Amino acid sequence: MSASSPAQAASDTKPRKTARYQVDQAVRRALLTGRFIPGKAVTLRGLAQELGVSPMPVREVIQRLAAENALEIRSNGRVQVPEMSPRRFDEILTARLLLEPELAERSLKSLKPADASKLEAIDQRIDESLGTGDSESYMRLNRDFHFHIYQAAGSEILLPLVNSLWLQFAPYMRTVYGRVGTVNLIDRHKEAIQAIRDGDATALREAIAKDIEDGMGILGREGLPSP
Amino acid sequence: MSASSPAQAASDTKPRKTARYQVDQAVRRALLTGRFIPGKAVTLRGLAQELGVSPMPVREVIQRLAAENALEIRSNGRVQVPEMSPRRFDEILTARLLLEPELAERSLKSLKPADASKLEAIDQRIDESLGTGDSESYMRLNRDFHFHIYQAAGSEILLPLVNSLWLQFAPYMRTVYGRVGTVNLIDRHKEAIQAIRDGDATALREAIAKDIEDGMGILGREGLPSP
DNA sequence: TTGCAAATTTTGTGATCACAAATTACCACT
DNA sequence: AGTGGTAATTTGTGATCACAAAATTTGCAA
């Protein structure tokens, strides 16, 4: 569940039952699991028909996601997932390293032992998905892991910013995993869990930062023309 | 001019002549100069009529700005500028301090003497507007100053994030200036200009950070219930 | 005057239509 | 077979309509 939820205010916790909300959730899920191919055009009526609604709510959702830079509206009106560039990749990495450790630290005091256990369970399923090479499951679980932490901060500003960043790099990472697989992936999830159990802010920041660098720094630039 | 422009891709520099784009620019301007009152409802048809268009493009723009957390869509569908809270204020300050110095440093190598002169001219007009107490001019000019720097980085990720932050605190700051005036405002613009002339990254980061703290830290919490 | 309930208006949501621009398909011609 | 241009289709954009939910106003009684 996205924490910086669309179509609803931060202080107003009702999902609503609008078609727009359904479409928004569906498209976000699709982006995060890499079901849209960067550079490939996505059409309004196509999406609408696929989701069984009129083009109307789809139009609003596309504007919404375009504002978060998760979708790109070309000058001719065509919509597509933005293609990754070395420049963008570097900036996303920088922004993640600035924001996510801060957000994790702010969550620390709200995270309880039950959360650590929950995170451990997620991490175990991540290891399994790495073994089977199911990259879509891996991406979903990895996001669950990070946002289960971040969510605890109850953040209204930082969390949406981070959410926007994930929306931007996820589709690209999917193509990377498709090429090189997920077997060589390493993460710092166990260090993070330990830091949460210890209530150690510095260690948690470090674990998150390292995790980001391991995930994006090593694998990520695969196939990108050098900056 | 907003750098993270709406309705157009980053790599695709054409403003287009759509009604949506006009509406978007108009609403953004209104938000940045504080012409919308936080907490006050803004209606679809009202905006549409005021701007001389059908409700259609307005709906898309509202979704767009809601995605950036510049507008809030309540659970009943009503739209308003979010009200400030100590929590939000603190988070915005944190995020600004993390992102803006970084963005400034990245702009440094692209900033030429002509830019320093341009910034000096803006800063002089800022001083004038502070004297006359014209807070709307002050807000516009102060934004021009910061974004003239940030824009130079050619950033596709950090700049939109920062842009979103400004959209979120601007309406509130307007109400603060309305209460306490702008006379007591101090800034670090001259230090920033000097740092740009010297090509001194550390000094520029410091000037930007101090400027943010002076602007928000001292005046900003005015009238907010303590966290 | 005050409190409450019914009626009226306003508002967001979704669908459909009209239109122009862009894309794609097609076919004649060299 | 390759190429150029024209026709057909698809696409985004904007406006209008219908509907239900919400907010506002109105009216009446205590």
PDB file of N, CA, C and O (backbone and C1' of nucleotides) in Angstrom, chain B residues 16 18-20 45 54-57 76 78, chain D residues 12-19 22-24:
ATOM      1  N   ARG B  16       3.977  23.871 -25.311  1.00  0.00           N
ATOM      2  CA  ARG B  16       2.662  23.558 -25.852  1.00  0.00           C
ATOM      3  C   ARG B  16       1.717  24.731 -25.601  1.00  0.00           C
ATOM      4  O   ARG B  16       1.940  25.577 -24.784  1.00  0.00           O
ATOM      5  N   THR B  18      -1.605  24.221 -24.830  1.00  0.00           N
ATOM      6  CA  THR B  18      -2.842  23.649 -24.308  1.00  0.00           C
ATOM      7  C   THR B  18      -3.420  24.528 -23.205  1.00  0.00           C
ATOM      8  O   THR B  18      -2.704  25.254 -22.522  1.00  0.00           O
ATOM      9  N   ALA B  19      -4.736  24.443 -23.065  1.00  0.00           N
ATOM     10  CA  ALA B  19      -5.396  25.165 -21.982  1.00  0.00           C
ATOM     11  C   ALA B  19      -4.899  24.657 -20.636  1.00  0.00           C
ATOM     12  O   ALA B  19      -4.739  25.423 -19.694  1.00  0.00           O
ATOM     13  N   ARG B  20      -4.635  23.378 -20.571  1.00  0.00           N
ATOM     14  CA  ARG B  20      -4.141  22.795 -19.327  1.00  0.00           C
ATOM     15  C   ARG B  20      -2.858  23.480 -18.854  1.00  0.00           C
ATOM     16  O   ARG B  20      -2.682  23.756 -17.666  1.00  0.00           O
ATOM     17  N   ARG B  45     -15.359  24.364 -10.706  1.00  0.00           N
ATOM     18  CA  ARG B  45     -16.047  25.244 -11.645  1.00  0.00           C
ATOM     19  C   ARG B  45     -15.678  26.706 -11.418  1.00  0.00           C
ATOM     20  O   ARG B  45     -15.634  27.500 -12.353  1.00  0.00           O
ATOM     21  N   SER B  54     -13.148  25.458 -19.667  1.00  0.00           N
ATOM     22  CA  SER B  54     -14.105  24.483 -19.140  1.00  0.00           C
ATOM     23  C   SER B  54     -13.492  23.793 -17.919  1.00  0.00           C
ATOM     24  O   SER B  54     -12.288  23.854 -17.698  1.00  0.00           O
ATOM     25  N   PRO B  55     -14.320  23.127 -17.134  1.00  0.00           N
ATOM     26  CA  PRO B  55     -13.785  22.447 -15.942  1.00  0.00           C
ATOM     27  C   PRO B  55     -12.765  21.365 -16.279  1.00  0.00           C
ATOM     28  O   PRO B  55     -11.974  20.968 -15.434  1.00  0.00           O
ATOM     29  N   MET B  56     -12.787  20.914 -17.503  1.00  0.00           N
ATOM     30  CA  MET B  56     -11.951  19.782 -17.921  1.00  0.00           C
ATOM     31  C   MET B  56     -10.470  19.976 -17.633  1.00  0.00           C
ATOM     32  O   MET B  56      -9.893  19.185 -16.881  1.00  0.00           O
ATOM     33  N   PRO B  57      -9.813  20.975 -18.207  1.00  0.00           N
ATOM     34  CA  PRO B  57      -8.377  21.122 -17.934  1.00  0.00           C
ATOM     35  C   PRO B  57      -8.090  21.422 -16.467  1.00  0.00           C
ATOM     36  O   PRO B  57      -7.038  21.037 -15.959  1.00  0.00           O
ATOM     37  N   ASN B  76     -14.057  13.935   0.900  1.00  0.00           N
ATOM     38  CA  ASN B  76     -15.336  14.262   0.279  1.00  0.00           C
ATOM     39  C   ASN B  76     -15.151  14.880  -1.111  1.00  0.00           C
ATOM     40  O   ASN B  76     -16.114  15.291  -1.735  1.00  0.00           O
ATOM     41  N   ARG B  78     -13.562  17.605  -1.842  1.00  0.00           N
ATOM     42  CA  ARG B  78     -13.253  19.036  -1.835  1.00  0.00           C
ATOM     43  C   ARG B  78     -11.758  19.273  -1.927  1.00  0.00           C
ATOM     44  O   ARG B  78     -10.959  18.498  -1.391  1.00  0.00           O
TER      45      ARG B  78
ATOM     46  P    DG D  12      -3.357   8.898 -25.976  1.00  0.00           P
ATOM     47  O5'  DG D  12      -3.497  10.484 -25.985  1.00  0.00           O
ATOM     48  C5'  DG D  12      -2.336  11.267 -26.234  1.00  0.00           C
ATOM     49  C4'  DG D  12      -2.728  12.726 -26.427  1.00  0.00           C
ATOM     50  C3'  DG D  12      -3.270  13.417 -25.173  1.00  0.00           C
ATOM     51  O3'  DG D  12      -2.770  14.740 -25.133  1.00  0.00           O
ATOM     52  C1'  DG D  12      -4.875  13.539 -26.897  1.00  0.00           C
ATOM     53  P    DT D  13      -3.103  15.695 -23.909  1.00  0.00           P
ATOM     54  O5'  DT D  13      -4.357  16.501 -24.457  1.00  0.00           O
ATOM     55  C5'  DT D  13      -4.165  17.439 -25.524  1.00  0.00           C
ATOM     56  C4'  DT D  13      -5.435  18.217 -25.762  1.00  0.00           C
ATOM     57  C3'  DT D  13      -6.065  18.826 -24.500  1.00  0.00           C
ATOM     58  O3'  DT D  13      -6.145  20.219 -24.680  1.00  0.00           O
ATOM     59  C1'  DT D  13      -7.695  17.676 -25.807  1.00  0.00           C
ATOM     60  P    DG D  14      -6.470  21.168 -23.460  1.00  0.00           P
ATOM     61  O5'  DG D  14      -8.026  21.414 -23.619  1.00  0.00           O
ATOM     62  C5'  DG D  14      -8.500  22.020 -24.811  1.00  0.00           C
ATOM     63  C4'  DG D  14      -9.994  21.858 -24.916  1.00  0.00           C
ATOM     64  C3'  DG D  14     -10.800  22.309 -23.688  1.00  0.00           C
ATOM     65  O3'  DG D  14     -11.605  23.420 -24.040  1.00  0.00           O
ATOM     66  C1'  DG D  14     -11.588  20.224 -24.540  1.00  0.00           C
ATOM     67  P    DA D  15     -12.556  24.112 -22.985  1.00  0.00           P
ATOM     68  O5'  DA D  15     -13.970  23.440 -23.307  1.00  0.00           O
ATOM     69  C5'  DA D  15     -14.433  23.447 -24.651  1.00  0.00           C
ATOM     70  C4'  DA D  15     -15.775  22.733 -24.751  1.00  0.00           C
ATOM     71  C3'  DA D  15     -16.781  23.112 -23.670  1.00  0.00           C
ATOM     72  O3'  DA D  15     -18.006  23.474 -24.273  1.00  0.00           O
ATOM     73  C1'  DA D  15     -16.546  20.750 -23.793  1.00  0.00           C
ATOM     74  P    DT D  16     -19.205  24.055 -23.428  1.00  0.00           P
ATOM     75  O5'  DT D  16     -20.175  22.794 -23.255  1.00  0.00           O
ATOM     76  C5'  DT D  16     -20.519  22.022 -24.408  1.00  0.00           C
ATOM     77  C4'  DT D  16     -21.276  20.775 -24.000  1.00  0.00           C
ATOM     78  C3'  DT D  16     -22.362  20.980 -22.933  1.00  0.00           C
ATOM     79  O3'  DT D  16     -23.569  20.427 -23.409  1.00  0.00           O
ATOM     80  C1'  DT D  16     -20.972  19.172 -22.351  1.00  0.00           C
ATOM     81  P    DC D  17     -24.923  20.691 -22.598  1.00  0.00           P
ATOM     82  O5'  DC D  17     -25.197  19.250 -21.951  1.00  0.00           O
ATOM     83  C5'  DC D  17     -25.244  18.093 -22.797  1.00  0.00           C
ATOM     84  C4'  DC D  17     -25.313  16.830 -21.959  1.00  0.00           C
ATOM     85  C3'  DC D  17     -26.337  16.856 -20.831  1.00  0.00           C
ATOM     86  O3'  DC D  17     -27.164  15.716 -20.921  1.00  0.00           O
ATOM     87  C1'  DC D  17     -24.223  16.164 -20.017  1.00  0.00           C
ATOM     88  P    DA D  18     -28.486  15.628 -19.997  1.00  0.00           P
ATOM     89  O5'  DA D  18     -28.091  14.520 -18.925  1.00  0.00           O
ATOM     90  C5'  DA D  18     -27.402  13.343 -19.370  1.00  0.00           C
ATOM     91  C4'  DA D  18     -27.087  12.453 -18.189  1.00  0.00           C
ATOM     92  C3'  DA D  18     -28.121  12.483 -17.065  1.00  0.00           C
ATOM     93  O3'  DA D  18     -28.293  11.165 -16.574  1.00  0.00           O
ATOM     94  C1'  DA D  18     -26.026  13.163 -16.214  1.00  0.00           C
ATOM     95  P    DC D  19     -29.455  10.869 -15.500  1.00  0.00           P
ATOM     96  O5'  DC D  19     -28.638  10.716 -14.134  1.00  0.00           O
ATOM     97  C5'  DC D  19     -27.547   9.790 -14.077  1.00  0.00           C
ATOM     98  C4'  DC D  19     -26.739  10.035 -12.824  1.00  0.00           C
ATOM     99  C3'  DC D  19     -27.572  10.171 -11.549  1.00  0.00           C
ATOM    100  O3'  DC D  19     -27.222   9.121 -10.661  1.00  0.00           O
ATOM    101  C1'  DC D  19     -25.844  11.806 -11.661  1.00  0.00           C
ATOM    102  P    DA D  22     -21.316  12.217   1.016  1.00  0.00           P
ATOM    103  O5'  DA D  22     -21.080  13.781   1.222  1.00  0.00           O
ATOM    104  C5'  DA D  22     -20.157  14.450   0.378  1.00  0.00           C
ATOM    105  C4'  DA D  22     -20.521  15.917   0.277  1.00  0.00           C
ATOM    106  C3'  DA D  22     -20.799  16.606   1.622  1.00  0.00           C
ATOM    107  O3'  DA D  22     -19.783  17.555   1.855  1.00  0.00           O
ATOM    108  C1'  DA D  22     -22.409  17.214  -0.046  1.00  0.00           C
ATOM    109  P    DA D  23     -19.712  18.366   3.219  1.00  0.00           P
ATOM    110  O5'  DA D  23     -20.392  19.752   2.813  1.00  0.00           O
ATOM    111  C5'  DA D  23     -19.860  20.457   1.697  1.00  0.00           C
ATOM    112  C4'  DA D  23     -20.768  21.609   1.331  1.00  0.00           C
ATOM    113  C3'  DA D  23     -21.068  22.579   2.479  1.00  0.00           C
ATOM    114  O3'  DA D  23     -20.803  23.895   2.043  1.00  0.00           O
ATOM    115  C1'  DA D  23     -23.090  21.866   1.449  1.00  0.00           C
ATOM    116  P    DT D  24     -20.846  25.105   3.074  1.00  0.00           P
ATOM    117  O5'  DT D  24     -22.216  25.846   2.721  1.00  0.00           O
ATOM    118  C5'  DT D  24     -22.488  26.157   1.347  1.00  0.00           C
ATOM    119  C4'  DT D  24     -23.952  26.488   1.174  1.00  0.00           C
ATOM    120  C3'  DT D  24     -24.505  27.515   2.180  1.00  0.00           C
ATOM    121  O3'  DT D  24     -24.817  28.701   1.480  1.00  0.00           O
ATOM    122  C1'  DT D  24     -26.021  25.686   1.825  1.00  0.00           C
TER     123       DT D  24
END
